[in-house]
Coordinates of C-alpha atoms and ligand atoms in Angstrom, one line a residue:
X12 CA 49.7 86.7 107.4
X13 CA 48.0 84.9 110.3
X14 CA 47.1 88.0 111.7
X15 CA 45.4 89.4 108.5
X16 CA 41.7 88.3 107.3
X17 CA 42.6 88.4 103.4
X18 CA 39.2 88.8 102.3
X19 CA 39.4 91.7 99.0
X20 CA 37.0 94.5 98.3
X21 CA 33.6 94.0 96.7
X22 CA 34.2 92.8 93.1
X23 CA 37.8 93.8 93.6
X24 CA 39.7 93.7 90.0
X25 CA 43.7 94.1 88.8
X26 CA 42.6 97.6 87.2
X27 CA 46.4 97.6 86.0
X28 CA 46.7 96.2 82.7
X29 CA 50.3 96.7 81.9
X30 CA 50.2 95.5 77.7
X31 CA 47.0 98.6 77.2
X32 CA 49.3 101.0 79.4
X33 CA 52.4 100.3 77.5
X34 CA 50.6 100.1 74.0
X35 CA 48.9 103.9 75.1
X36 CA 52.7 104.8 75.7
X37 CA 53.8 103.5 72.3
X38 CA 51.1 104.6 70.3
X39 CA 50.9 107.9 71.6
X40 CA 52.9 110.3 69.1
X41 CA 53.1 114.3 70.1
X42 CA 49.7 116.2 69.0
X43 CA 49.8 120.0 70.1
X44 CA 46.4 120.1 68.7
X45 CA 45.4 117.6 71.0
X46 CA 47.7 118.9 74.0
X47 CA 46.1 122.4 73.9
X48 CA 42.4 120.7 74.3
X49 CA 43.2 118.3 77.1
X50 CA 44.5 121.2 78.7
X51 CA 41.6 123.5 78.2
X52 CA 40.0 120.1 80.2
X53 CA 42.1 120.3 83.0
X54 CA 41.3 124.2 83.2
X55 CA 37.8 123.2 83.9
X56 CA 38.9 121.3 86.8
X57 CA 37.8 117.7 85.1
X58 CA 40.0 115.1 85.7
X59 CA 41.4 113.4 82.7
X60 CA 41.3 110.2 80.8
X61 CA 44.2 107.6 80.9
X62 CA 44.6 108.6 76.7
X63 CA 44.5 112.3 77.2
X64 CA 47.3 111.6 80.3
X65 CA 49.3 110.1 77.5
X66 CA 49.0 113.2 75.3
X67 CA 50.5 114.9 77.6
X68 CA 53.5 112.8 78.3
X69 CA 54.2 112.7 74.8
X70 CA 54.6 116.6 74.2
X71 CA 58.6 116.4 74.5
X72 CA 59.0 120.1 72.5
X73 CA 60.4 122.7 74.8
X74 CA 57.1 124.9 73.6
X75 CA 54.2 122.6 74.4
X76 CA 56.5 121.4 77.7
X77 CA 56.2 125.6 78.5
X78 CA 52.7 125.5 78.2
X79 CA 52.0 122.2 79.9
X80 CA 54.1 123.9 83.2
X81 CA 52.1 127.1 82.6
X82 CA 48.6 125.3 82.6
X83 CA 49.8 123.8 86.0
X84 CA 50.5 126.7 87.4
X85 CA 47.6 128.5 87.0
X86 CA 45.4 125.1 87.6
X87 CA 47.4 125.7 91.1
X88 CA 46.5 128.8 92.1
X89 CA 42.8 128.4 90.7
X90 CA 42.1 125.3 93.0
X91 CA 45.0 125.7 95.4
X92 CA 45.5 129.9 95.9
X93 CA 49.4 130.0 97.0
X94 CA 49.0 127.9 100.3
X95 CA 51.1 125.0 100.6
X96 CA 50.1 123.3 103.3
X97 CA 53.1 121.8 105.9
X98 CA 53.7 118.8 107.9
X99 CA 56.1 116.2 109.1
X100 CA 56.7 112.3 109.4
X101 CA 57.0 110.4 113.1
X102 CA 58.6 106.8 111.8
X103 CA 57.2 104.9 114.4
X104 CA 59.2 101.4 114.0
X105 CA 61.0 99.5 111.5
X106 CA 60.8 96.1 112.1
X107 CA 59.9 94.6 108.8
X108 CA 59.0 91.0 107.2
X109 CA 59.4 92.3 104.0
X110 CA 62.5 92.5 101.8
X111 CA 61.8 95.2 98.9
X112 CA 65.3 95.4 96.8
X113 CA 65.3 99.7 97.4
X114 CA 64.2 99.9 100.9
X115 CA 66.9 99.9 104.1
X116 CA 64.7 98.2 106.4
X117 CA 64.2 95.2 104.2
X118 CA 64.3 91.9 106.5
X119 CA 67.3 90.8 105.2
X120 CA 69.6 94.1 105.9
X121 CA 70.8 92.2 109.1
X122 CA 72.8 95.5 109.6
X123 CA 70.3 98.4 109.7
X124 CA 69.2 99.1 112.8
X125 CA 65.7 98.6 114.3
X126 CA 63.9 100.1 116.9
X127 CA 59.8 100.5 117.6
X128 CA 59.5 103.7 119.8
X129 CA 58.0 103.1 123.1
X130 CA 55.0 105.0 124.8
X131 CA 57.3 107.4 126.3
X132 CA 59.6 107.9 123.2
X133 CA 56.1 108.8 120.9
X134 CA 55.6 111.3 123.6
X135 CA 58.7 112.9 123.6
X136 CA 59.1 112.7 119.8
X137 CA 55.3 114.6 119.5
X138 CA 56.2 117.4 122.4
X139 CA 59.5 117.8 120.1
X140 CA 57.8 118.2 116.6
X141 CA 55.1 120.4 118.9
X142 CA 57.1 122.8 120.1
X143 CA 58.2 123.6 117.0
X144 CA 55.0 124.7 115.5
X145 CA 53.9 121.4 113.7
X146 CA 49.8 120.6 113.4
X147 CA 50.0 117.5 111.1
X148 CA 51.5 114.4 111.5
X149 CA 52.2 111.3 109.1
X150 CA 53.0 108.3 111.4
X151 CA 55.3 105.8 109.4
X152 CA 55.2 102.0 110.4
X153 CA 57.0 99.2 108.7
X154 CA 55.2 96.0 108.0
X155 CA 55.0 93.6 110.8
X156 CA 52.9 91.8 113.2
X157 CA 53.7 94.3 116.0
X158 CA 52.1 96.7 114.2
X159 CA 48.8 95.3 114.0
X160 CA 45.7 97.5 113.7
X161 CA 45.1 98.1 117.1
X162 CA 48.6 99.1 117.8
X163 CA 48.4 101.8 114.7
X164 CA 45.2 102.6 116.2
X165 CA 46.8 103.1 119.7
X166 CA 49.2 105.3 118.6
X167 CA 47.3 107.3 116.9
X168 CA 45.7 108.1 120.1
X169 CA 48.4 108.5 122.0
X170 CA 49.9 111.2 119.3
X171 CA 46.4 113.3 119.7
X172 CA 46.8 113.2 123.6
X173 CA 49.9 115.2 123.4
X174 CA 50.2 118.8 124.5
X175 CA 52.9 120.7 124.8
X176 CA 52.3 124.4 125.6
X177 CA 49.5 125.6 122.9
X178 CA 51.3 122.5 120.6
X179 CA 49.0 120.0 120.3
X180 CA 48.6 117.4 116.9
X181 CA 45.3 118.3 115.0
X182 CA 45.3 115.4 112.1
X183 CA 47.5 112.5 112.3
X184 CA 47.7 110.6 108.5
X185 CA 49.3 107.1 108.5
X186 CA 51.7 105.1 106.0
X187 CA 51.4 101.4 107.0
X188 CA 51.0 98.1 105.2
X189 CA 47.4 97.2 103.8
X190 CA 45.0 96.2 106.6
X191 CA 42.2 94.1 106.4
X192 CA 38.5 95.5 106.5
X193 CA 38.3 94.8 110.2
X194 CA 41.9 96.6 110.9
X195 CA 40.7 99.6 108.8
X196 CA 37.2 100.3 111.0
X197 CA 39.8 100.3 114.1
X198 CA 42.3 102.9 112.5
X199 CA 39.3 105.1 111.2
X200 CA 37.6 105.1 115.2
X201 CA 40.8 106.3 116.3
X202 CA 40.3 109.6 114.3
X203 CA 42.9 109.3 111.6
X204 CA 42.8 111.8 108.6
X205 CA 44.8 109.9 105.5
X206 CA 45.7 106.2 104.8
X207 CA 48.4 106.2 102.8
X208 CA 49.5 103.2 100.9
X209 CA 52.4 103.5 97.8
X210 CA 51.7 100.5 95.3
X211 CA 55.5 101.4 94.5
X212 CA 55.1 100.4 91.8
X213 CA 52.5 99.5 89.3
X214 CA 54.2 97.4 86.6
X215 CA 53.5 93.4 87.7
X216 CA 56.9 92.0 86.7
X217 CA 58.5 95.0 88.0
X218 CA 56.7 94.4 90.9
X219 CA 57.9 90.7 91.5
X220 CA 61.1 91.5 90.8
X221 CA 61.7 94.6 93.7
X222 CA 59.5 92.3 96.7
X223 CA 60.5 88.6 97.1
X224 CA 57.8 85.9 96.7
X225 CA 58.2 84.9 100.1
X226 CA 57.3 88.1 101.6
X227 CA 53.6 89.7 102.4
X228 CA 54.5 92.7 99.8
X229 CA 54.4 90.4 97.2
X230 CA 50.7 90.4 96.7
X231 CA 50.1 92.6 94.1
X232 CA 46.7 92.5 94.6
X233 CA 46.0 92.7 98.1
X234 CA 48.3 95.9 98.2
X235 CA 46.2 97.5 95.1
X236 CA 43.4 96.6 96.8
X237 CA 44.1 98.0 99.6
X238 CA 42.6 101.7 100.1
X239 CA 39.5 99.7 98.5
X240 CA 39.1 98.3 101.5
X241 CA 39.8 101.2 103.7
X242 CA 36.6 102.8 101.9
X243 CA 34.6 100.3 102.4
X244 CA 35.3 100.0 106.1
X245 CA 34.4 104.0 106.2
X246 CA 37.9 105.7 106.1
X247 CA 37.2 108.9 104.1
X248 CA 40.6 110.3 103.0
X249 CA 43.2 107.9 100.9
X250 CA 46.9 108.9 99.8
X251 CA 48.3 106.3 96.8
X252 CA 51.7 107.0 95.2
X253 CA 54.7 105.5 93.3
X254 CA 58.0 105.0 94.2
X255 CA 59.8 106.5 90.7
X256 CA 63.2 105.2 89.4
X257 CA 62.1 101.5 89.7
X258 CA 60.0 101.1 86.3
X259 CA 59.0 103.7 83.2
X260 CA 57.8 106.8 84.7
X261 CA 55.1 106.9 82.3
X262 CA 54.0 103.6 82.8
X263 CA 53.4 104.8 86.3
X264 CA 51.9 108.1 85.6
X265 CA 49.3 106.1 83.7
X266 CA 48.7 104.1 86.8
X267 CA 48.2 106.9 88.9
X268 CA 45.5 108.2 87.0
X269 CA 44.4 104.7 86.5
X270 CA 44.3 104.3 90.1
X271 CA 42.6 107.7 90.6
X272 CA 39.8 106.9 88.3
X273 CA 39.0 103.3 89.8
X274 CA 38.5 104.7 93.3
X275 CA 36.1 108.2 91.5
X276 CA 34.1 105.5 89.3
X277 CA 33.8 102.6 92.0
X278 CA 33.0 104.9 95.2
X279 CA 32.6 108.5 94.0
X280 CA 35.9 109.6 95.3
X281 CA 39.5 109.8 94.1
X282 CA 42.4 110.1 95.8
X283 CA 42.9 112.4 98.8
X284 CA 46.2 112.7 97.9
X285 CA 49.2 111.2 95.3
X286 CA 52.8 111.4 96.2
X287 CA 55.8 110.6 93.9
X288 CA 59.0 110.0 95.7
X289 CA 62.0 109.7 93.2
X290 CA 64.4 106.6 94.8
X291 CA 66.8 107.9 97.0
X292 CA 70.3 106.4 98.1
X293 CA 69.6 103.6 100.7
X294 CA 71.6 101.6 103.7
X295 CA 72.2 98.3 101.3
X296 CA 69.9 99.7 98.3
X297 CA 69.4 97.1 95.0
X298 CA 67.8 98.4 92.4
X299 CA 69.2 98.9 88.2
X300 CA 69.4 102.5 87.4
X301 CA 68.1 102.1 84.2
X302 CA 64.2 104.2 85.0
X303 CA 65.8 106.8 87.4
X304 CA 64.1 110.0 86.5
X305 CA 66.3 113.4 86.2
X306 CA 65.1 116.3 87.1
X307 CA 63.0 117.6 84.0
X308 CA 61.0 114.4 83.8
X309 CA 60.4 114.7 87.3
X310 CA 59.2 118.4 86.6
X311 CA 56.6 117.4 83.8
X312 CA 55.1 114.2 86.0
X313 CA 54.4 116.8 88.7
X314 CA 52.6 119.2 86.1
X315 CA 50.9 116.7 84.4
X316 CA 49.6 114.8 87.5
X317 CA 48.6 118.2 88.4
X318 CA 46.4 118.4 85.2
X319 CA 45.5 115.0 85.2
X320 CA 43.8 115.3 88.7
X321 CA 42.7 118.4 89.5
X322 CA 40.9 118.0 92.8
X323 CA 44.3 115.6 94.5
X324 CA 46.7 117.1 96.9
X325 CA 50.3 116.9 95.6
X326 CA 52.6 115.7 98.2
X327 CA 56.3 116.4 97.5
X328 CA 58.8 115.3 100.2
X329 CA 62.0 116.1 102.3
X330 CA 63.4 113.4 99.5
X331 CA 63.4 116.1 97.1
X332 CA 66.6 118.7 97.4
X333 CA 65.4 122.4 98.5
X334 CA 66.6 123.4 94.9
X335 CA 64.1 120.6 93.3
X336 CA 61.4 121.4 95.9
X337 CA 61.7 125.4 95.1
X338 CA 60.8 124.8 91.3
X339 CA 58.4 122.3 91.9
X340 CA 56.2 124.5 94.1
X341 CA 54.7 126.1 91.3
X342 CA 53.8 123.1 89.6
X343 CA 51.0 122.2 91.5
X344 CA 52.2 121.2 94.7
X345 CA 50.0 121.5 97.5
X346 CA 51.7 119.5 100.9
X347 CA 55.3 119.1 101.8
X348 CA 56.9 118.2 104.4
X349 CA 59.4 120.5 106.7
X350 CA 62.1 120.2 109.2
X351 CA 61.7 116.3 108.2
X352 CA 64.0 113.7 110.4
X353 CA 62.9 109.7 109.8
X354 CA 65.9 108.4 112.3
X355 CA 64.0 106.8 114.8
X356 CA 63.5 108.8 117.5
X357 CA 65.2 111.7 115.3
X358 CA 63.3 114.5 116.8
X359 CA 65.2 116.6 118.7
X360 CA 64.1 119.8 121.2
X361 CA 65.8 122.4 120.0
X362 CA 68.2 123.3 117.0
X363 CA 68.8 119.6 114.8
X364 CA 71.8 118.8 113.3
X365 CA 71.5 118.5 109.3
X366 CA 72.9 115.2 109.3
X367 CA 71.9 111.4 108.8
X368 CA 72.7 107.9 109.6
X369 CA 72.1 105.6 106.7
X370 CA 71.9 102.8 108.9
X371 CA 69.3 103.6 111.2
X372 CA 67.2 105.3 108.3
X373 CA 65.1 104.1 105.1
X374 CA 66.8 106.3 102.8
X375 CA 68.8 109.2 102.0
X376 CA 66.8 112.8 102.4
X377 CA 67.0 116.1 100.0
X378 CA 66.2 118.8 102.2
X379 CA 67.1 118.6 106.2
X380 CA 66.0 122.0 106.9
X381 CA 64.3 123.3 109.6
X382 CA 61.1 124.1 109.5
X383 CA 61.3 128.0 110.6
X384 CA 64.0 128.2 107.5
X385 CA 61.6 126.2 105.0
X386 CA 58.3 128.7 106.1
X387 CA 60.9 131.7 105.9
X388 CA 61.4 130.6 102.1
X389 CA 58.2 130.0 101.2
X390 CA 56.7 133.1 102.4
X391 CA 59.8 134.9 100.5
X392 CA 58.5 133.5 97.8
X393 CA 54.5 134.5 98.9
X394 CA 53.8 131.5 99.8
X395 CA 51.1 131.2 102.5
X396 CA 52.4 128.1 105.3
X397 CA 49.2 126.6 106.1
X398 CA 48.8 123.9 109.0
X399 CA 44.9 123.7 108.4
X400 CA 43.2 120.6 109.5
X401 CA 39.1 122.3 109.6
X402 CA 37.8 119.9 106.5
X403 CA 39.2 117.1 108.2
X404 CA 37.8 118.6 112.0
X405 CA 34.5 119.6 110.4
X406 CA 33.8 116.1 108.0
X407 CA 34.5 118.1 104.9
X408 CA 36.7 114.5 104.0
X409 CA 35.6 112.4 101.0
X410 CA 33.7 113.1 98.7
X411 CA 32.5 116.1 100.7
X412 CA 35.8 117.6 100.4
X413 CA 35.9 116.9 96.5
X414 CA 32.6 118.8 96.4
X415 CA 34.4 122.4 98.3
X416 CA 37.5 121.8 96.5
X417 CA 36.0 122.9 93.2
X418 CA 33.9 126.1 93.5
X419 CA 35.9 128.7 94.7
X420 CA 36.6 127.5 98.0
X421 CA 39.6 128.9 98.5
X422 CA 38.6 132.6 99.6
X423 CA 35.8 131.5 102.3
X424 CA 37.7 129.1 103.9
X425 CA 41.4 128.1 102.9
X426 CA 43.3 130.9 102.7
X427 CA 41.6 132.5 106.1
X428 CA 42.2 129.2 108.1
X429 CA 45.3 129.3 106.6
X430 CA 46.7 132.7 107.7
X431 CA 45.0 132.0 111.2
X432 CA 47.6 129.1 111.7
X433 CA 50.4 130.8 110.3
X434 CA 49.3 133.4 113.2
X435 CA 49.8 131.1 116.3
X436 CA 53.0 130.2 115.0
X437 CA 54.3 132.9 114.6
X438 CA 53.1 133.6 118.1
X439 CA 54.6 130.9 119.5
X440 CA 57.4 129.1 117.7
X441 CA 59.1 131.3 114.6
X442 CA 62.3 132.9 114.9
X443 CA 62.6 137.2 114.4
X444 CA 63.3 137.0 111.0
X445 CA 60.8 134.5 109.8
X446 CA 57.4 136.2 112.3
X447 CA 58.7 139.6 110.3
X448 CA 58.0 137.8 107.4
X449 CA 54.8 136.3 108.2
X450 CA 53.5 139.5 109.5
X451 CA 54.3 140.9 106.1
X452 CA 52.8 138.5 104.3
X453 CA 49.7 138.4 106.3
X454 CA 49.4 142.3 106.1
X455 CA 49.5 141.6 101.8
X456 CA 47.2 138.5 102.2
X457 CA 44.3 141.1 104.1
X458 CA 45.1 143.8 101.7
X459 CA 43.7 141.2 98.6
X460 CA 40.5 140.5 100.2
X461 CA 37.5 143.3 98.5
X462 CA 34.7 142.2 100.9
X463 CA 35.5 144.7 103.9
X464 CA 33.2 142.9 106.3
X465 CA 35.3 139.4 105.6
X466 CA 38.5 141.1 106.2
X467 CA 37.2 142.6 109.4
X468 CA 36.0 139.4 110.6
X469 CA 39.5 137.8 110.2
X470 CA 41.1 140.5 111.8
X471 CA 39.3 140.2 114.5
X472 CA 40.2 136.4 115.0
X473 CA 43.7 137.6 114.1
X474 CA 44.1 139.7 116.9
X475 CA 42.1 137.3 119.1
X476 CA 45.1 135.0 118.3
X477 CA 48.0 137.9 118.7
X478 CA 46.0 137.9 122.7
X479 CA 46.6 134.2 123.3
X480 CA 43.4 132.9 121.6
X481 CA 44.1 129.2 119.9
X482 CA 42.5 127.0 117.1
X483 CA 40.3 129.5 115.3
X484 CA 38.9 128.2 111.9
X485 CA 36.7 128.5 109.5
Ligands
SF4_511 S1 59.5 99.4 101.8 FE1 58.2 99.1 103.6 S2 57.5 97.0 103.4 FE2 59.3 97.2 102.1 S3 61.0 96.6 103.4 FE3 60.9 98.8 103.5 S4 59.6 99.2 105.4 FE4 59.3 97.0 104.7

């Protein structure tokens, strides 16, 4: 790690204590009482307590399951309306030093193979996912010394610098390896939105047994550590998440909100984001199947991670089968991906096949639709596809966004911003059936909003858009 300065947060701590989490597990016996409070909580937006987590996980009856899913779908819509907002991943290279058991690009899967795209390739891959309609962009780097801060930082840059017709990227997140404090002031200069970092997984011996002594991944703590440091070097927005199937899915529930509370308590700001991908079939996968999680466990972490967190996007990705990703919508789901491809270089102008090559990708995906077929759904199902980047454009990140996303946000800026971009694409990039759809949907949307002079004014920027206008937002 020559090329790291391993120097921790300020009175950085292991906030994982695996013997309380699995004694909170054990001891935690099924209380509808108790459920029924915690959830009046969660209706008041508060974000919950490790213990009152636990009382959730522990309601197995069918009953207090219903109303556990109900509570999270009206905490949804009461923080969330019924925008889900889209975007998709650019993996950028997969060159790796480490050798985690679940992952295809692990250093010792001499067979996979590797590429790091070149300027060119980026811009070709960008003008692809631009011309067909995407906004927001999670760049996906494996961990290596070619893809230091600077080059992350680089890239970034060159992503934003792409135009392709009115395309153009608008917020470009990042999935990389823990940086140091000096490598996180570079990324946050060159205008990134999220930093996401996946502890995989929270349980220590768990932990040591998926990533290889010898390998950087094995430091639990700097990894943990490590959207501590992005705060403190001035990154605003931070995405954590679990890879689930490798250990108790409780155990890392717990350590979510664990997670989530250290960062609120120690800098006044949770979590931009958690994501739980479920292990997927991989090129050369290792891993016991003893924790994988079927599909009605998968169904209650979502709704309780959506009580336990109120104010946290909910990412739920391409991993997930459209069938899956359909019922878990309503749970509390706020960003997914669409018309995902994580081949190298998988991006293609033009109608995609629906296929994959296990040995040029990390894993196995759910849901290879396109992303004209995936807003057509959605919007069937009154959804509102939003590719919105104004809090991010306008500095409403951190712990000014967690300040908006409480009061009633939604009406004055979310939804509006978020019909405006569903607008220009179906101006510019949807197919017959799916702008028919959208125009539907947006006539219903205008028809909801009582204040006469508010609709008028986002008429008028609508039909600024439907005469060629671009980028309107609130
Ligand atoms: S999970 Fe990430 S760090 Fe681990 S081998 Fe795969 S790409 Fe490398």
């Amino acid at each position: 790690m020559s090329y790291l300065n391993k120097v921790l947060s300020k009175d950085c701590v292991d906030f994982i204590d695996d013997n309380h989490i699995e004694n909170i597990i054990k001891n935690t016996k099924e209380d509808p009482a108790k459920v029924r409070k915690i959830i009046a909580k969660s209706m008041r937006k508060e974000p919950l307590e490790v213990e009152e987590t636990a009382v959730l996980l522990a309601a197995e009856s069918p009953e207090l399951v219903e109303e556990i899913f109900e509570a999270a779908r009206k905490l949804k819509r009461d923080v969330y309306g019924n925008r889900i907002v889209l975007f998709a991943p650019l993996y950028i290279g997969n060159f790796c030093v480490n050798d985690c058991k679940y992952c295809a690009f692990r250093r010792s899967m001499r067979s996979t193979v590797r590429k790091t795209l070149n300027k060119s390739e980026t811009v070709e891959q960008v003008e692809a996912l631009e011309d067909k309609g995407h906004k927001r962009l999670i760049l996906v780097f494996g961990e290596h010394p070619d893809y230091s801060a600077d080059f992350i930082a680089e890239t970034t840059k060159l992503v934003y610098s792409v135009k392709s017709g009115n395309g153009e990227i608008r917020r470009v997140n990042i999935n990389a390896a823990p940086l140091d404090a000096e490598g996180f002031k570079k990324v946050k200069e060159a205008g990134i939105g999220t930093y996401q970092i996946f502890q995989e997984t929270y349980h220590h011996e768990t932990y040591a047994k998926m990533h290889p002594k010898n390998t950087h991944k094995s430091d639990y703590l700097w990894r943990l550590d490590g959207l501590s440091r992005a705060f403190e070097a001035g990154c605003d927005d931070m995405g954590i998440g679990a890879l689930f199937g490798l250990y108790d899915w409780r155990f890392e529930v717990l350590s979510l909100v664990t997670h989530s509370r250290h960062l609120q308590n120690k800098y006044g700001v949770g979590p931009h984001t958690i994501s739980f991908p479920r292990i997927r079939p991989a090129h050369g996968m290792e891993i016991n199947e003893d924790y994988l999680v079927n599909d009605d466990q998968f169904k209650r972490l979502v709704a309780i991670l959506r009580l336990s967190v109120p104010y946290a996007g909910l990412i739920l990705t391409a991993r997930e089968t459209p069938e899956i990703r359909r019922e878990v919508l309503e749970f509390g789901v706020s960003q997914i991906d669409a018309g995902t491809r994580i081949e190298l270089a998988g991006y293609k102008k033009g109608e995609e096949e629906q296929k994959q090559e296990l040995k040029k990708e990390q894993f196995q995906l759910g849901d290879l639709r396109s992303l004209d077929d995936v807003m057509y759904e959605l919007m069937e199902n009154d959804y509102i596809p939003s590719f919105c980047t104004s809090c991010y454009r306008l500095g409403r990140t951190g712990e000014h966004f967690m300040e908006y996303a409480i009061p009633g946000f939604i009406e004055r800026f979310c939804t509006p911003n978020a019909l405006m971009t569903l607008a220009e694409y179906l101006e510019d990039y949807s197919s017959d059936k799916t702008k028919k759809a959208g125009q539907e949907l947006i006539k219903r949307e205008l028809d909801k909003i009582k204040d006469d002079e508010k609709r008028k004014k986002l008429e008028e920027r609508l039909d600024l858009i439907y005469h060629g206008k671009r980028d309107l937002y609130y």
